[in-house]
Coordinates of C-alpha atoms and ligand atoms in Angstrom, one line a residue:
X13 CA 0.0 0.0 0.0
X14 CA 1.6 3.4 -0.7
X15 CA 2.2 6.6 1.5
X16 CA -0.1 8.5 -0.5
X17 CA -3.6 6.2 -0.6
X18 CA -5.2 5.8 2.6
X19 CA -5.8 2.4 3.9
X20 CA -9.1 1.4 3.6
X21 CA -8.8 -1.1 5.9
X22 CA -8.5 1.5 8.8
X23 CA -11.0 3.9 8.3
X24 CA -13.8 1.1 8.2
X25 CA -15.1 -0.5 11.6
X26 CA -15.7 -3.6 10.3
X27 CA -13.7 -4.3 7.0
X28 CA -15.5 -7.5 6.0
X29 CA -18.9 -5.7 5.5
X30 CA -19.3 -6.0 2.1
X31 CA -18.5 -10.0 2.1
X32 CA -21.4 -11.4 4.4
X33 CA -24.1 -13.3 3.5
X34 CA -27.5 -11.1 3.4
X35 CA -28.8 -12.9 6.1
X36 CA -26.2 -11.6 8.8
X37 CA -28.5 -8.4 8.5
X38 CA -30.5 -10.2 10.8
X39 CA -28.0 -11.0 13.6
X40 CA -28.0 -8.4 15.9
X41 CA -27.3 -8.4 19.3
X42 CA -30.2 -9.0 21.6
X43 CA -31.7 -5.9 23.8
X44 CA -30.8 -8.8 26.9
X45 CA -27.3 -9.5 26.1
X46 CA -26.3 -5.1 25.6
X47 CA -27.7 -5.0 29.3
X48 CA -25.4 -7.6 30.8
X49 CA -22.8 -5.7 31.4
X50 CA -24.9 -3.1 33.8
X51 CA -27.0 -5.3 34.9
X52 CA -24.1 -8.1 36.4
X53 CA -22.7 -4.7 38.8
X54 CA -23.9 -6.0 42.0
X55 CA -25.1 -2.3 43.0
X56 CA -27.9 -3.2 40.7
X57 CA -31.1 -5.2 41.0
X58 CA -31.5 -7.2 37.8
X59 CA -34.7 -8.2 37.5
X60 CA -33.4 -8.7 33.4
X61 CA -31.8 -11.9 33.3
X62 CA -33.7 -15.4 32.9
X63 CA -31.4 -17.8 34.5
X64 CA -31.9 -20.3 36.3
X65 CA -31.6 -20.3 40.3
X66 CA -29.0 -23.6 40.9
X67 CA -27.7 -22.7 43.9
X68 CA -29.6 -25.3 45.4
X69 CA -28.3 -28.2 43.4
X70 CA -26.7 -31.5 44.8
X71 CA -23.0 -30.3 43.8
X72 CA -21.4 -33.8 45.3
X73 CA -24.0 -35.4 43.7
X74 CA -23.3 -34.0 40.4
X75 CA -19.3 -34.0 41.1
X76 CA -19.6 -37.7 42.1
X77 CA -21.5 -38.2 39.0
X78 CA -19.2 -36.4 36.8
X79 CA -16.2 -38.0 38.1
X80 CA -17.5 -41.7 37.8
X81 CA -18.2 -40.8 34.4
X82 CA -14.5 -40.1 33.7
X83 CA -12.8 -43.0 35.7
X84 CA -15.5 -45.8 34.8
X85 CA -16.6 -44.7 31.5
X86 CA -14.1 -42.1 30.0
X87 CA -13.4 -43.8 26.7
X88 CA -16.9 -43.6 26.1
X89 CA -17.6 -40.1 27.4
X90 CA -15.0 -38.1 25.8
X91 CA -15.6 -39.9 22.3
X92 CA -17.9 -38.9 19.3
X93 CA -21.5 -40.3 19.8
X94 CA -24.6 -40.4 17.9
X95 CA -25.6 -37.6 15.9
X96 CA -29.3 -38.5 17.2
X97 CA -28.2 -38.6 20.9
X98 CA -27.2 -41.1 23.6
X99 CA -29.8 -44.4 23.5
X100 CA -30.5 -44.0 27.2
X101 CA -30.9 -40.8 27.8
X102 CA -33.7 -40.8 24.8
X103 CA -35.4 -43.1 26.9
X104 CA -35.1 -41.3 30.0
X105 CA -36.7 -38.2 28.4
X106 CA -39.4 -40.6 27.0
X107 CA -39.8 -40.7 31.3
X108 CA -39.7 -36.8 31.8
X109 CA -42.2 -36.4 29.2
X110 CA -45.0 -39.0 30.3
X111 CA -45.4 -36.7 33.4
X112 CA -47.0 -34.2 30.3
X113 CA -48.8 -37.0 28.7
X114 CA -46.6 -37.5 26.0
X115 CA -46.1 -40.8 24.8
X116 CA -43.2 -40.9 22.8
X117 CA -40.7 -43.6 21.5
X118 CA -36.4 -43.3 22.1
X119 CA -36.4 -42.9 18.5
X120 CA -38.8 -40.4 18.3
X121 CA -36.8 -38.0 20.2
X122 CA -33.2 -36.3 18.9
X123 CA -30.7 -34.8 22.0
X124 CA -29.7 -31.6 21.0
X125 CA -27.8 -28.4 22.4
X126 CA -29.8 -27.2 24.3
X127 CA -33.5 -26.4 23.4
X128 CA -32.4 -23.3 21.4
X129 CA -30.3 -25.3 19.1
X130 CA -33.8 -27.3 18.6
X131 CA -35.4 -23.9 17.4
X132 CA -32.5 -23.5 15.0
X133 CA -32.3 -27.1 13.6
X134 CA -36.4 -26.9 13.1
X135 CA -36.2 -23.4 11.6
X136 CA -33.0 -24.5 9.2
X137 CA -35.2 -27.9 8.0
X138 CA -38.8 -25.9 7.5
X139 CA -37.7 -22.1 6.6
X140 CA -36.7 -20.5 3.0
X141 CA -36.3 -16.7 3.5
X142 CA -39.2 -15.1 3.4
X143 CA -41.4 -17.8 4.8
X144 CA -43.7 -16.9 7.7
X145 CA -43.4 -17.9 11.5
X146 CA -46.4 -17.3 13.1
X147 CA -45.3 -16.1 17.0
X148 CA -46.8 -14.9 19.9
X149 CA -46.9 -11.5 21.1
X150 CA -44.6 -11.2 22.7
X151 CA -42.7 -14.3 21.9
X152 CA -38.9 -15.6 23.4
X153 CA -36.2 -13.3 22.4
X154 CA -33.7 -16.1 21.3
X155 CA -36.6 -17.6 18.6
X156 CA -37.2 -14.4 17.2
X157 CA -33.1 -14.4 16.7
X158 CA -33.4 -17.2 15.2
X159 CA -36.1 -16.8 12.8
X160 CA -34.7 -13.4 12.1
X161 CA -31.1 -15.2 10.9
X162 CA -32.9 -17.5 8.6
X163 CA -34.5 -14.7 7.6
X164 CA -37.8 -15.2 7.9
X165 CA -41.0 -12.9 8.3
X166 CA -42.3 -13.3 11.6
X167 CA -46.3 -12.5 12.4
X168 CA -47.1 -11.9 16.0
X169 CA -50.7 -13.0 17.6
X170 CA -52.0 -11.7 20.2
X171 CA -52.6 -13.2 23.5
X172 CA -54.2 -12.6 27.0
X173 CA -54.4 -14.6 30.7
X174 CA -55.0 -17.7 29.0
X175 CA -52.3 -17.3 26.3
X176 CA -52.8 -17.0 22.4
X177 CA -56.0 -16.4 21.6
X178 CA -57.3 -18.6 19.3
X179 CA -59.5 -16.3 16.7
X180 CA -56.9 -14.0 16.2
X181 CA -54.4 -17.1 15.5
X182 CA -57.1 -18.3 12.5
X183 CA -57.2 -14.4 11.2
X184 CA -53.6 -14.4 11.1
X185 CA -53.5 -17.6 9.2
X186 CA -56.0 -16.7 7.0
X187 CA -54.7 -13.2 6.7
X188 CA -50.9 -14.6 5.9
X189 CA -52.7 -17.0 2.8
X190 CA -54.3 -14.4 1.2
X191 CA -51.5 -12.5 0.7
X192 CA -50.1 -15.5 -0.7
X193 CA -47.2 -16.4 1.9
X194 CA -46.4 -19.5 3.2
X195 CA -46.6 -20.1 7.0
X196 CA -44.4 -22.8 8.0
X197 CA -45.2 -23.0 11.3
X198 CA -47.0 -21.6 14.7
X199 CA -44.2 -21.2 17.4
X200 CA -45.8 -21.2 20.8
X201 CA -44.8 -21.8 24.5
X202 CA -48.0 -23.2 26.1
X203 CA -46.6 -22.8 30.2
X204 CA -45.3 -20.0 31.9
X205 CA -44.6 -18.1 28.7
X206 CA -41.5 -16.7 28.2
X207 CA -41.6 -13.6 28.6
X208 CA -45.3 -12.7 29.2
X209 CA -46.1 -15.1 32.1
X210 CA -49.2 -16.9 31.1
X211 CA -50.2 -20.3 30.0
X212 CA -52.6 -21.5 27.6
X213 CA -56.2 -22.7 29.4
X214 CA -56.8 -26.3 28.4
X215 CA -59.9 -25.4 26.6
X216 CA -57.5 -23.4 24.4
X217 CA -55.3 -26.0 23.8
X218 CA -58.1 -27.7 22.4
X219 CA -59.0 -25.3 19.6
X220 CA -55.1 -24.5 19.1
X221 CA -54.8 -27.9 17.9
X222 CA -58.6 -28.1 16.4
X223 CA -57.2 -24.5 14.3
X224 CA -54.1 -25.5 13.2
X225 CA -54.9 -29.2 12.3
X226 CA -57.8 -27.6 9.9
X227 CA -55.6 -25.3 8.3
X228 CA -52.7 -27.8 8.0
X229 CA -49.8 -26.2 10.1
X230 CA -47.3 -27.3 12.1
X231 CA -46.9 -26.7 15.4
X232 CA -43.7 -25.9 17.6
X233 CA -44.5 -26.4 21.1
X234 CA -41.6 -24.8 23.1
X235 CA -41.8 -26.2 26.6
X236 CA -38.6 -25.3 29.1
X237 CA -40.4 -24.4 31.9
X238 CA -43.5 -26.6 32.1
X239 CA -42.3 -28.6 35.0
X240 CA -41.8 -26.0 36.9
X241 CA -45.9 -24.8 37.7
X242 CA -46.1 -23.6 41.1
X243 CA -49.8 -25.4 41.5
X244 CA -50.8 -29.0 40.8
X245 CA -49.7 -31.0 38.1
X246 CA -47.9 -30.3 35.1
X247 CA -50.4 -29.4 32.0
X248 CA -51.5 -31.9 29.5
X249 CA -48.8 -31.1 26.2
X250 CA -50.1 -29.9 22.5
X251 CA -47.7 -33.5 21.2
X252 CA -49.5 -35.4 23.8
X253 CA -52.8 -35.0 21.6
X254 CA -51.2 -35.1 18.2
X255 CA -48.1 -37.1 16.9
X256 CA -48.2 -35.7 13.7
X257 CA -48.6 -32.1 14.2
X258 CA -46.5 -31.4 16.7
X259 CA -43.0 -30.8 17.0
X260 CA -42.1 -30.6 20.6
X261 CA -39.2 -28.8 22.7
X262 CA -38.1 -29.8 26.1
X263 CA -34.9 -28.8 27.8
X264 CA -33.1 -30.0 31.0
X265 CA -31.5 -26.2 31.9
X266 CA -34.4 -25.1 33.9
X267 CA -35.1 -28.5 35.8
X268 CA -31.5 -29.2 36.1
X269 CA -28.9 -27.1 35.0
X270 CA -28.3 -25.0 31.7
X271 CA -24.2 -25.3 31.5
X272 CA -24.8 -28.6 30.0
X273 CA -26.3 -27.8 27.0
X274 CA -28.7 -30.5 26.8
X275 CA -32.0 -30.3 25.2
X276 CA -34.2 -32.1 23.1
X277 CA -37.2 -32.3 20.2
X278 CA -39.4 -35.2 19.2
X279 CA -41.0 -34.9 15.8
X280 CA -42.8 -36.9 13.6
X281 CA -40.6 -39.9 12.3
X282 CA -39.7 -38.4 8.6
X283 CA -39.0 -34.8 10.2
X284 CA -36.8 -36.4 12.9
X285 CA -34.6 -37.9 10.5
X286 CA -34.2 -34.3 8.2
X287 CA -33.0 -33.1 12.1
X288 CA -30.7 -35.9 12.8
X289 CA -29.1 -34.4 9.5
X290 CA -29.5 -31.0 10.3
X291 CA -28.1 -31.7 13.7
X292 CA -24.9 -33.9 12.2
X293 CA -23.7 -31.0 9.8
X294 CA -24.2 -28.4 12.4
X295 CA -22.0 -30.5 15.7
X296 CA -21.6 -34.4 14.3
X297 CA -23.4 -35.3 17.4
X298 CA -24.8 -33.3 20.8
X299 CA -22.0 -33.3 23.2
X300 CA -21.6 -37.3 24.8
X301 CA -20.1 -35.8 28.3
X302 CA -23.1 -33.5 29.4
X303 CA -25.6 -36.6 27.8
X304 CA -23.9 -39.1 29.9
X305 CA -23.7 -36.6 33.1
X306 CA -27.4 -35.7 32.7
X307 CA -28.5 -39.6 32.3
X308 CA -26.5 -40.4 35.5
X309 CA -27.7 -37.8 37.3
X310 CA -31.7 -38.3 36.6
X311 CA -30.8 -42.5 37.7
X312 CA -28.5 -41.6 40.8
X313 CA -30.6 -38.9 42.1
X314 CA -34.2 -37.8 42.8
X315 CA -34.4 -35.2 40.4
X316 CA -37.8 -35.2 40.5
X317 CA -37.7 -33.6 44.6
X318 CA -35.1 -31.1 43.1
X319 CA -37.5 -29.7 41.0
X320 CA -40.1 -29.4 43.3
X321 CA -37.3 -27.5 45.7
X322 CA -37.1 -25.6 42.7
X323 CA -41.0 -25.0 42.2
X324 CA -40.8 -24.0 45.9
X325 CA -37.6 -21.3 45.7
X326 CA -39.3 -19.8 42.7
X327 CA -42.6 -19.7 44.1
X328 CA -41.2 -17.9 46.9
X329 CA -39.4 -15.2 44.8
X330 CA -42.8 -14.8 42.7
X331 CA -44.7 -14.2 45.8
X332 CA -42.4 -11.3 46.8
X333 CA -42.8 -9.9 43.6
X334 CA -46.4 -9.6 43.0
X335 CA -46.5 -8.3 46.7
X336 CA -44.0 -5.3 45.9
X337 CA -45.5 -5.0 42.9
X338 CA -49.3 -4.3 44.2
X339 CA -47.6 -2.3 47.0
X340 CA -45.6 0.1 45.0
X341 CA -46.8 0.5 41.1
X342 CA -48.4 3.2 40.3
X343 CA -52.2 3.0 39.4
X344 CA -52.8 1.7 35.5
X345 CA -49.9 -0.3 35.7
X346 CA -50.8 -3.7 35.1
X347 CA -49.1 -7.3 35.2
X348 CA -49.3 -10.8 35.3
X349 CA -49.6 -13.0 37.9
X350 CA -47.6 -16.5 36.7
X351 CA -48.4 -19.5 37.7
X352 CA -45.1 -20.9 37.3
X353 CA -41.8 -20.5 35.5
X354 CA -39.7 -17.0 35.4
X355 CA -41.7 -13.9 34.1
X356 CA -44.2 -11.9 35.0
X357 CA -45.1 -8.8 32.4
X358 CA -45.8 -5.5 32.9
X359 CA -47.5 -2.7 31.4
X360 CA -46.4 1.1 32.2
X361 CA -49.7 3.6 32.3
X362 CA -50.2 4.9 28.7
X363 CA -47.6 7.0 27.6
X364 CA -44.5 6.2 29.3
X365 CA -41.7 4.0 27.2
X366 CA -39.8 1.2 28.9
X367 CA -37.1 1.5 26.8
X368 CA -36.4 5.3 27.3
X369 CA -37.1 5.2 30.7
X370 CA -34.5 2.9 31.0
X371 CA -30.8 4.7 31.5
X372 CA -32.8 6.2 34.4
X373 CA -34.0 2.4 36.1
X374 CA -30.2 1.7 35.7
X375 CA -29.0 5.0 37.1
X376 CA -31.8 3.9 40.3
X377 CA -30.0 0.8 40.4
X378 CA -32.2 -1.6 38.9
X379 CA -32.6 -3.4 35.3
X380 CA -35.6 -5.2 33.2
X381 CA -35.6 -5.9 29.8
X382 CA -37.9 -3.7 27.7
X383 CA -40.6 -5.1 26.1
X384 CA -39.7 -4.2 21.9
X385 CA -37.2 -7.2 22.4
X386 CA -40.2 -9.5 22.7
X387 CA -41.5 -8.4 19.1
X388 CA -40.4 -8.8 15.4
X389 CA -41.6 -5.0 14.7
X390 CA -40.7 -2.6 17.2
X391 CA -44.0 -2.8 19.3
X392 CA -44.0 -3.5 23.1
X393 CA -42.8 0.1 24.2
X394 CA -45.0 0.0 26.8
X395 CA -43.8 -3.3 28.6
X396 CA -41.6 -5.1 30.1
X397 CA -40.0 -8.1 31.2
X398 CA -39.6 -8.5 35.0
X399 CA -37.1 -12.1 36.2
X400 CA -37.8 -13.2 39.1
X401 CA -35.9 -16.3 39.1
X402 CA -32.4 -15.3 40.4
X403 CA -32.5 -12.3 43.1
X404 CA -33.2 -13.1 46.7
X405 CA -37.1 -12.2 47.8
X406 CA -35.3 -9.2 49.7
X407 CA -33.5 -7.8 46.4
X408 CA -36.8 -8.7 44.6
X409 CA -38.5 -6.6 46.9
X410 CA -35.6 -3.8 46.6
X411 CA -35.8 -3.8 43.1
X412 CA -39.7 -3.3 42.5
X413 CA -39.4 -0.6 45.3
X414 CA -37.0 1.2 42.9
X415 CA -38.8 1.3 39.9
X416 CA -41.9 2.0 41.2
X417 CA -40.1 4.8 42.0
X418 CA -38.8 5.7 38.7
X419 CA -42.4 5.3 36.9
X420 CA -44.0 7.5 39.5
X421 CA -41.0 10.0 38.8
X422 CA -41.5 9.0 35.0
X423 CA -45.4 10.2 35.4
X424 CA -44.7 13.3 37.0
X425 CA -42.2 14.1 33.8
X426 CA -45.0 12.9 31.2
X427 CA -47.3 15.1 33.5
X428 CA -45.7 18.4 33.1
X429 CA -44.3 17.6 29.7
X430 CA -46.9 15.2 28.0
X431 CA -46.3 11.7 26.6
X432 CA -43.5 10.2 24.1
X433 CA -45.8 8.9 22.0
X434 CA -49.4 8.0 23.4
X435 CA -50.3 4.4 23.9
X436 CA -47.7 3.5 22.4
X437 CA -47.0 -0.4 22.3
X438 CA -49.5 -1.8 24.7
X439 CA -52.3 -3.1 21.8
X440 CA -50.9 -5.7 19.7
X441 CA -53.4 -7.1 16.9
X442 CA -56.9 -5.3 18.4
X443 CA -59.4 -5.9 19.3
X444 CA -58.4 -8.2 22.0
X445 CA -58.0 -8.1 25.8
X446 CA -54.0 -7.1 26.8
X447 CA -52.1 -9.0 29.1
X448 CA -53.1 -8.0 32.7
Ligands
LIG26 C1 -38.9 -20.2 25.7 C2 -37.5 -20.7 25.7 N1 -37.1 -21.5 24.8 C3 -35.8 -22.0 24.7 C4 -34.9 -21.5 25.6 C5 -33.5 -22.0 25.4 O1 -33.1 -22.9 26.5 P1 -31.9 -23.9 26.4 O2 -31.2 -23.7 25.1 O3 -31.0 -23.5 27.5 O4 -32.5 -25.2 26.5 C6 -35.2 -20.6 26.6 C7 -34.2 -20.1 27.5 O5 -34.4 -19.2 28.2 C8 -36.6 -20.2 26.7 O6 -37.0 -19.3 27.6

């Protein structure tokens, strides 16, 4: 390069711009993972994050576990394994999943990393870009980053106390047709939705599956958290009613612990194989070492009493927060109340915007996701996402206190100086109840 022309190279930011594929547009970091950083300062409350509480795990247990593994079975456990996932740990989720009413076979069922690396592998087999994802709104941040790199068009639906609701799911599919796109499928989380806090009422389930086996779409039942209700026993699954329209999602990071990457999908036989093959080009095979550490664990231990300890911690830390929360929010804020899971959603008074109103929560020492990370299409303004799954009932407490704070301070601003934008965010797809 001579003296005279300047080196393009260091003037740009990123000097590989021009060689991506188009569908890196569509990889952006998420709203949640920018607020990390402030959020981890221990001055701060986060009531952002969503992950999982395992302080209370059996760490000999595990450590025994993990350290058998090596000495008894090492040549095994640090080898390549099936590209469909270990034999008995297939079975052993055929176990977890009976508690749902799922009857599934080992073969049915394909070990993956983690259940987000099931989203991808579905997505990767069903999607072409511009294809359509019907979601709900809102809908889990880390599927909508998915759909988005496959580039996709997602279409939000609507939902309400008893999740989606099921005449504005048939408008959107008949609404998507006519204008001549193809939906691939309905992405849903039926328990303790992630992030609005609901489940879907078993009457609903019903005409979920009645809706979409009419119009002929799949379903992707994403289910994390549905072990981990807070009363009675765990609800019936959309697969545990249909075989062949359902492609179900379980994971062992919220009942167990997520540093193993271990998650899973059953689908109907022909789809399962296309993942098997999806999943082989992506990693050869789900990692054998966390496999063979999860299986031992779920036969040495009760791992069914450490998820009710579980169900029990986080019912605790829900309770504090729905107290604070009716304590300290101002009027015409509204929320949900969870029945299980992590989330509980909230909806500022009309007028305020979570995510300008945000540098000032952090400034008060406390941190929630904003709700526009929840949607394809920059609505959610209004809301947010409040954890309570990790902070101590105390900190809980400490944290609501503070932002009540700020949206009472963030009411007497819009008071004297009038809204950002009015109502902005808080009706998705009218008419329709909202989430309160
Ligand atoms: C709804 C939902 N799906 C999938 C995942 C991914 O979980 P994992 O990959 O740890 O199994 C999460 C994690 O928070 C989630 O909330």
């Amino acid at each position: 390069m001579s003296a005279e022309l300047p080196d393009v190279r260091q003037t740009r930011l990123d000097n590989y711009v021009d060689r991506y594929a188009a569908r890196t547009k569509g990889m952006t970091a998420s709203e949640i993972r920018a607020l990390f950083a402030v959020a981890s300062r221990p001055e701060v409350v986060s009531l952002a994050g969503g992950m999982p509480n395992i302080g209370g795990l059996p760490l000999d247990v595990v450590g025994g576990a993990v350290r058998d593994l090596v000495i008894d079975h090492g040549s095994v456990a640090m080898q390549y394994g099936s590209g469909q996932g270990d034999p008995t740990l297939r079975n052993q989720i055929c176990d977890v999943m009976r508690l749902e009413g799922i009857d599934a076979h080992p073969d049915d069922v394909v070990v993956t990393v983690g259940s987000q690396q099931a989203v991808d592998l579905v997505t990767r087999v069903f999607c072409d870009p511009g294809d359509v994802v019907i979601c709900e709104a809102p809908s889990y941040v880390g599927a909508l980053g998915v759909f988005r790199a496959y580039q996709c068009e997602v279409v939000h639906v609507a939902m309400d106390d008893d999740g989606v609701q099921p005449e504005a799911l048939e408008q959107a599919i008949a609404a998507v047709r006519a204008a001549g796109k193809k939906i691939k499928f309905f992405y849903t989380i039926p328990n303790f939705h992630n992030p609005a806090g609901v489940s879907l009422s078993a009457e609903r389930r019903r005409r979920v599956l009645e809706i979409c086996q009419q119009a002929d779409l799949l379903i992707l039942e994403d289910n994390p958290y549905g072990l981990l209700g807070f009363d009675g026993e765990p609800q019936r699954a959309l697969r545990a009613d249909d075989r062949e329209g359902v492609i179900y999602l379980g994971s062992f990071s919220k009942t167990f612990a997520p540093g193993f990457r271990v998650g899973w999908a059953v689908a109907p036989h022909a789809v399962r194989e296309k993942l098997v093959l999806a999943q082989e080009s992506a990693t050869l095979c789900p990692p054998v070492f966390s496999q063979l550490a999860i299986s031992s664990y779920l036969s040495r231990h009760d791992w069914l009493g450490q998820v009710k300890q579980f169900q029990e911690m986080y019912r605790e830390r829900r309770d504090a927060m729905l107290a604070a929360l009716a304590d300290k929010m101002p009027a015409a804020t509204t929320w949900t109340r969870p029945g299980g899971g992590f989330y509980v959603w909230l909806t500022l008074p009309d007028g305020l915007d979570a995510k300008a109103m945000l540098p000032r929560a952090v400034t008060a020492r406390v941190a929630y996701v904003p709700g526009t990370a929840f949607f394809s299409d920059g609505f959610g303004s209004q809301c947010m996402r409040l954890s309570y799954c990790h902070p101590t009932p105390e900190r809980i407490t400490e944290g609501v206190a503070r932002l009540a704070a700020v949206i009472h301070e963030e009411l007497e601003l819009r008071q004297t100086f009038g809204p950002l934008k009015p109502g902005s965010g808080r009706d998705y797809d009218a008419p329709g109840p909202e989430l309160s």
